[in-house]
Coordinates of C-alpha atoms in Angstrom, one line a residue:
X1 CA 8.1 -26.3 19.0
X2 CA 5.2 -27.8 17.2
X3 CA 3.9 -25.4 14.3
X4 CA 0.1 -23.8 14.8
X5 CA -2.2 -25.2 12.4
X6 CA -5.8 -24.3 13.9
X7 CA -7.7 -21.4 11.6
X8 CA -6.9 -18.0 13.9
X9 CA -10.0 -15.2 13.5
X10 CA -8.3 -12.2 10.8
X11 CA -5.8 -9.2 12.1
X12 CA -7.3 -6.4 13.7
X13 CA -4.8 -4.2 11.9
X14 CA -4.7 -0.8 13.7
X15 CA -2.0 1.3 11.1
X16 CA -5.3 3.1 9.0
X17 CA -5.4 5.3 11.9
X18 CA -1.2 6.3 12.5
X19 CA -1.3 3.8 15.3
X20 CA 2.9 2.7 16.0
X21 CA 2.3 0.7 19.0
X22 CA 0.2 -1.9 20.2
X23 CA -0.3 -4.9 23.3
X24 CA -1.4 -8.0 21.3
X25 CA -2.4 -11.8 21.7
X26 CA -0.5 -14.4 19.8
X27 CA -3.2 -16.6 17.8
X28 CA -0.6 -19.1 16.1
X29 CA 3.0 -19.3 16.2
X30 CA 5.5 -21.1 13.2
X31 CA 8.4 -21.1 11.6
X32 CA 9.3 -20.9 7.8
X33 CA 11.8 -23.1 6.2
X34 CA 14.7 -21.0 7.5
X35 CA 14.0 -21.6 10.7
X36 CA 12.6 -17.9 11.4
X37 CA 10.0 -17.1 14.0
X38 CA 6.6 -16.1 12.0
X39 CA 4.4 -14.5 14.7
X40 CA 0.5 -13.9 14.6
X41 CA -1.2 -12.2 16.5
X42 CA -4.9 -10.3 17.2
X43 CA -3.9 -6.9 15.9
X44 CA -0.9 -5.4 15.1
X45 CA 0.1 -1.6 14.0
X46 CA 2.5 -3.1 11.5
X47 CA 1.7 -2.7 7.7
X48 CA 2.2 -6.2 5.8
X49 CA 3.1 -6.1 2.1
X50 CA 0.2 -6.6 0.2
X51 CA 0.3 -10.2 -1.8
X52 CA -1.9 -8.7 -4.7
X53 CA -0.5 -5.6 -5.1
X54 CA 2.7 -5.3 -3.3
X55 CA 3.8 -1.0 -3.4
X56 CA 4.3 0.0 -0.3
X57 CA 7.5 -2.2 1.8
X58 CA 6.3 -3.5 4.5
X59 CA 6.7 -1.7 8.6
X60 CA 10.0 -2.1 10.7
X61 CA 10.4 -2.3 14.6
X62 CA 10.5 -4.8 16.7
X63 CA 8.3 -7.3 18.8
X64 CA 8.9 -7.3 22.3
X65 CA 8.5 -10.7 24.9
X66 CA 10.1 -12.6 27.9
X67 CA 11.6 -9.1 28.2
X68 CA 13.7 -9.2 25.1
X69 CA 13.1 -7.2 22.3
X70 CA 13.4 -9.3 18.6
X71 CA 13.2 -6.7 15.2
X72 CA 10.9 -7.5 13.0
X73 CA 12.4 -8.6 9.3
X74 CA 9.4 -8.7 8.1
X75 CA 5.3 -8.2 8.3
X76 CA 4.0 -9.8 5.0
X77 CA -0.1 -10.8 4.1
X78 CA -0.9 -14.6 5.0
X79 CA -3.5 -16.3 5.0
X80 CA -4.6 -19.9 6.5
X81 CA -7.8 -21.9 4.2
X82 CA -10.7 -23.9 5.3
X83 CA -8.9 -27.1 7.0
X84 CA -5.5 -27.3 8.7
X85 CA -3.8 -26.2 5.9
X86 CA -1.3 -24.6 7.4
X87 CA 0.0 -20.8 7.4
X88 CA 0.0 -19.4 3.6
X89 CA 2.1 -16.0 3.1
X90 CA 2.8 -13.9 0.1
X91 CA 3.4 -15.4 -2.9
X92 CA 1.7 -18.5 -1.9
X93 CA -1.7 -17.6 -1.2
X94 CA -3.9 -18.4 -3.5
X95 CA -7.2 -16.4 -3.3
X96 CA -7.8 -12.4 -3.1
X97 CA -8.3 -11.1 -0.2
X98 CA -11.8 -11.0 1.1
X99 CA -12.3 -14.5 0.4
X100 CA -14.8 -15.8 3.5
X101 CA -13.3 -19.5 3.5
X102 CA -9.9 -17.7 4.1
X103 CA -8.4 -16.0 7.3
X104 CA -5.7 -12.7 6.1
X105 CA -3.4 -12.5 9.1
X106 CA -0.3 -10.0 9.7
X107 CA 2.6 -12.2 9.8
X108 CA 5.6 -10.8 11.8
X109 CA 8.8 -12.3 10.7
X110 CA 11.2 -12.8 13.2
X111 CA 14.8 -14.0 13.1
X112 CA 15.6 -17.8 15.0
X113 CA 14.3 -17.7 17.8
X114 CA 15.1 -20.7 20.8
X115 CA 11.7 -22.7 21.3
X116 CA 12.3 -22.2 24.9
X117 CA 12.1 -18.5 24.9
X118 CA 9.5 -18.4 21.8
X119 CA 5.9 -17.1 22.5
X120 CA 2.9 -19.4 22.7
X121 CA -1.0 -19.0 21.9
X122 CA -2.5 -16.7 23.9
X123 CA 0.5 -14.5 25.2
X124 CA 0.6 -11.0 25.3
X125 CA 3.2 -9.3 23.5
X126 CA 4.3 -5.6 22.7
X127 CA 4.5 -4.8 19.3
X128 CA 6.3 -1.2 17.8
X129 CA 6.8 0.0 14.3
X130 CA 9.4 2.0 13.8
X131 CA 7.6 5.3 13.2
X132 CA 10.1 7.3 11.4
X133 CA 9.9 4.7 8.6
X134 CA 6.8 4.8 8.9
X135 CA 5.7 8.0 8.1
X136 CA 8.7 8.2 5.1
X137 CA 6.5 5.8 3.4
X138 CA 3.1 7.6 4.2
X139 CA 4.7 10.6 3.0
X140 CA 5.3 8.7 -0.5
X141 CA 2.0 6.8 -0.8
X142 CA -0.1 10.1 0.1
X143 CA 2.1 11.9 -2.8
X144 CA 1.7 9.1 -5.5
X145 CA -2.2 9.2 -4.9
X146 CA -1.1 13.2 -6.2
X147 CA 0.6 12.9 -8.6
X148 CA -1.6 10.3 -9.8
X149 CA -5.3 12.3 -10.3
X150 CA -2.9 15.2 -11.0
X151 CA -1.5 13.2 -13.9
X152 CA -5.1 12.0 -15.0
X153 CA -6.1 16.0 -15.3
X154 CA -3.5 17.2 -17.4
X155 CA -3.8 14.1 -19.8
X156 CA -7.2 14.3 -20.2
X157 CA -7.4 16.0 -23.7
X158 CA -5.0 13.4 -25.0
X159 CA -8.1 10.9 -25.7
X160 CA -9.8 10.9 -28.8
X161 CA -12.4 8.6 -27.3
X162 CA -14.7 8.2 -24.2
X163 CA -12.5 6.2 -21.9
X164 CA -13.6 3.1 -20.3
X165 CA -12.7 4.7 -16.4
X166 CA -12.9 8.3 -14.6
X167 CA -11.2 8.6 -11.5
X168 CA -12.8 9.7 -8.3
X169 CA -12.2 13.6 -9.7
X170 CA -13.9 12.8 -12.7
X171 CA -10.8 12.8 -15.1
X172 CA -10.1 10.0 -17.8
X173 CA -8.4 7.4 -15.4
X174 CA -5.3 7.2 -17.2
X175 CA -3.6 5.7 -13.9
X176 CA -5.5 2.8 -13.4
X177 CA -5.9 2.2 -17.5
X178 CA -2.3 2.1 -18.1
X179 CA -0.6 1.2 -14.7
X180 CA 2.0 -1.7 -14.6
X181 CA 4.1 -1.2 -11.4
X182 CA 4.1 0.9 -8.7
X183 CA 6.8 1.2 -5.9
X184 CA 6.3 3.1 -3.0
X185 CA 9.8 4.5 -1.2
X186 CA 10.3 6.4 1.9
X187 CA 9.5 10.2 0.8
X188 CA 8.9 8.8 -3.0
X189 CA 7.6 6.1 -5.5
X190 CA 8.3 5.3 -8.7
X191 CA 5.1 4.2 -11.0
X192 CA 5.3 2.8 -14.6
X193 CA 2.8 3.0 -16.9
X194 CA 2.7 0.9 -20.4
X195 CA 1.9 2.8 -23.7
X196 CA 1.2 0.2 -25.8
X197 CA -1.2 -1.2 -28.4
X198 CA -4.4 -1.6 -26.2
X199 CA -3.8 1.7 -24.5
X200 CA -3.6 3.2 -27.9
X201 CA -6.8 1.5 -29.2
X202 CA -8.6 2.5 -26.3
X203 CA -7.9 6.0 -27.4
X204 CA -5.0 7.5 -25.6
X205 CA -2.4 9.4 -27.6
X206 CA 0.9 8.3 -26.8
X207 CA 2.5 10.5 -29.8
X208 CA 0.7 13.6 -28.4
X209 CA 2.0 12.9 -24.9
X210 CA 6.2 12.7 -26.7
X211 CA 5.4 16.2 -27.6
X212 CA 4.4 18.3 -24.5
X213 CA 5.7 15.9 -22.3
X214 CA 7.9 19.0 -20.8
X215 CA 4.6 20.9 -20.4
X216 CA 2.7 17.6 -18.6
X217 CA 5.3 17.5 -15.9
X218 CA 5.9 21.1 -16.0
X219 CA 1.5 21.0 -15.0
X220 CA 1.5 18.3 -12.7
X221 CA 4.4 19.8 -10.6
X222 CA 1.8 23.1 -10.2
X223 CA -1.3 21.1 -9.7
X224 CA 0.3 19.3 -6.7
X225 CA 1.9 21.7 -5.4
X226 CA -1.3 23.4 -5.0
X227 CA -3.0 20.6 -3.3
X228 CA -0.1 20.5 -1.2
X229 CA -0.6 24.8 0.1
X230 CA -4.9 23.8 0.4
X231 CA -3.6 21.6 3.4
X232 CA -6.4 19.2 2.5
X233 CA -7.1 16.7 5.5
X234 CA -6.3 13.2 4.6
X235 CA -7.4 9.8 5.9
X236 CA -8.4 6.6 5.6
X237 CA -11.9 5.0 5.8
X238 CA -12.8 1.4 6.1
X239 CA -15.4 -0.9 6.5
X240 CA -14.8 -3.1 9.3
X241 CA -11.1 -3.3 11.0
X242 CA -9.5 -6.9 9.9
X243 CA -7.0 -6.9 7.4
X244 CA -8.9 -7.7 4.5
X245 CA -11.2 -5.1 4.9
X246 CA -12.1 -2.9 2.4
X247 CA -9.9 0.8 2.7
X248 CA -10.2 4.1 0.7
X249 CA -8.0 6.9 0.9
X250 CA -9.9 10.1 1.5
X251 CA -8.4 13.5 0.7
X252 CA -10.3 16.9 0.8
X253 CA -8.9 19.0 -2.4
X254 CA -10.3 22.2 -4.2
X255 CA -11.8 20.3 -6.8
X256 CA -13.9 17.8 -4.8
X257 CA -13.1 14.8 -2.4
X258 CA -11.1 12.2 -3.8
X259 CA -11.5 8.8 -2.6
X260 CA -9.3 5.8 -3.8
X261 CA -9.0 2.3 -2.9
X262 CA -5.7 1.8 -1.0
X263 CA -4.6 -0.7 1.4
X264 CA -1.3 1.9 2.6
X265 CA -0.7 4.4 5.1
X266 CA -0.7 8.0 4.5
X267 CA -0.7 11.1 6.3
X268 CA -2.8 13.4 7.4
X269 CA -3.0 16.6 5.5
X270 CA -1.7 17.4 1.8
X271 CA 0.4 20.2 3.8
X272 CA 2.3 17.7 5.8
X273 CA 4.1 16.3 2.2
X274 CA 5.9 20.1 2.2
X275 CA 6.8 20.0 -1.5
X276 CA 7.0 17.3 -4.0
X277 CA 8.6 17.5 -7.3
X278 CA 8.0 14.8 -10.1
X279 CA 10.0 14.0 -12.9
X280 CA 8.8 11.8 -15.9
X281 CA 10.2 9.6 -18.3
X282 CA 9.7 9.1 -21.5
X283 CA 10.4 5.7 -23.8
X284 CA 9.2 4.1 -26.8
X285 CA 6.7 2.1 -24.8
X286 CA 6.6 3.6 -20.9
X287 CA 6.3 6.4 -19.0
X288 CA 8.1 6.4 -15.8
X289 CA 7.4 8.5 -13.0
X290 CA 9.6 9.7 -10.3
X291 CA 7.7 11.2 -7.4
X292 CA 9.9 13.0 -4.6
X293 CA 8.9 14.6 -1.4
X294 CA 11.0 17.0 0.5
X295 CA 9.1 17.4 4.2

């Protein structure tokens, strides 16, 4: 099989809107160095990893054709550049997304695959996420947004200067000013936040935090929990529908709207989480922070 190299159009990506299953188009066909089948199509209800920001694991399922069905190992962000440059994923792409001499394709990873019974351009093919999964993750994204602004709210009064960001509530942004990893898990995520010199000199109080760091988790446990019982609807908006489109996650809460930039899945209402509980961390130079959510 002789790889795809012409420029497909970008993924109509249909998982914003809880879509599991989809008919789609193959628009180039390849295979990594492994030999694996790597599988573009039109649109696709699989989630790719992000290759900027990479939290939330990528969809399962499977990818049906010729009658068989093949399980996905993989959906990952690639990308193919102005030329025949070939098929770009993860790792190796070398712009942001957005970039208008670039085409952001879902890449479904499948295992070897005979050449004989592989796809070609322009065949149909069923495509269907493993919706269980699915929603575990949704279920941890949605709840990291949470405990997030809820976080930002109760550390508020620990800056002794203006800071540099609010967040969509109109809190000090402490998330998005300290943030170095976050990890999105079925029913969880795990988010790490550095406490070091620039955080400091920016005017965040890391010594004030060591003291009522009981009372700070103790706060953002209440706060969320009472987002959770306001069953706020939940969504998320784009711009246009390719992959590298532009996507906010929208949340109705007592204390306004929020609205953050998120490439993820989610679900629909704060009330669908059932409770979350959230455990922090302290060290010298970190603060860890374990989100779980018990449906």
């Amino acid at each position: 099989m002789t790889p795809t190299t012409v420029r497909p159009p970008a993924t109509e990506v249909l998982f914003p809107e809880g879509v599991s299953r989809a008919t789609a188009r193959v628009q180039l066909v390849d295979r990594d160095q492994d030999g694996r089948l790597l599988l573009v199509t039109d649109r696709t209800p699989f989630h790719p990893l992000d290759h900027t920001w990479p939290d939330q694991p990528a969809d399962r399922g499977t990818v049906t054709f010729g009658g068989t069905s093949h399980p996905v190992l993989d959906a990952l962000t690639g990308a193919v550049g102005p030329g025949a440059d070939g098929l770009l994923m993860a790792d190796a792409v070398p712009v942001r997304r957005g970039d208008p001499e670039w085409s952001f394709v879902a890449v479904h990873v499948l295992g070897p695959v005979d050449d004989a019974a592989a796809p070609v351009v322009g065949q149909d093919v069923e495509l269907a996420v493993d919706a269980e999964y699915r929603a575990g993750l949704s279920a941890g994204h949605t709840a990291c947004h949470l405990v997030a602004l809820a976080l930002n709210e109760e550390l508020a009064d620990l800056w002794t200067k203006q800071p540099r960001r609010t967040d969509c509530l109109g809190h000090p942004d402490f998330d998005q000013s300290a943030i170095t990893a976050s990890r999105i898990e079925p029913n969880g995520s795990v988010d790490t936040y550095r406490l070091g010199k620039s955080l400091r000199k920016s005017g965040f109080s890391a010594a004030a935090l060591t003291e009522r760091l009981d009372a700070v988790q103790h706060a953002v446990n209440a706060r969320v929990a009472q987002w959770i019982a306001a069953d706020g609807a939940a969504r998320v908006e784009r711009d246009e529908r390719h992959l590298d489109a532009r996507r906010w996650w929208t949340c109705a809460l007592p204390g306004g709207t929020a609205r953050i930039p998120c490439g993820g899945t989610h679900v629909a209402s704060t009330a669908d989480l059932g409770s979350v509980t959230v455990t922090l961390d302290l060290s010298a130079a970190e603060l860890t922070v374990h989100t779980h959510v018990t449906p």
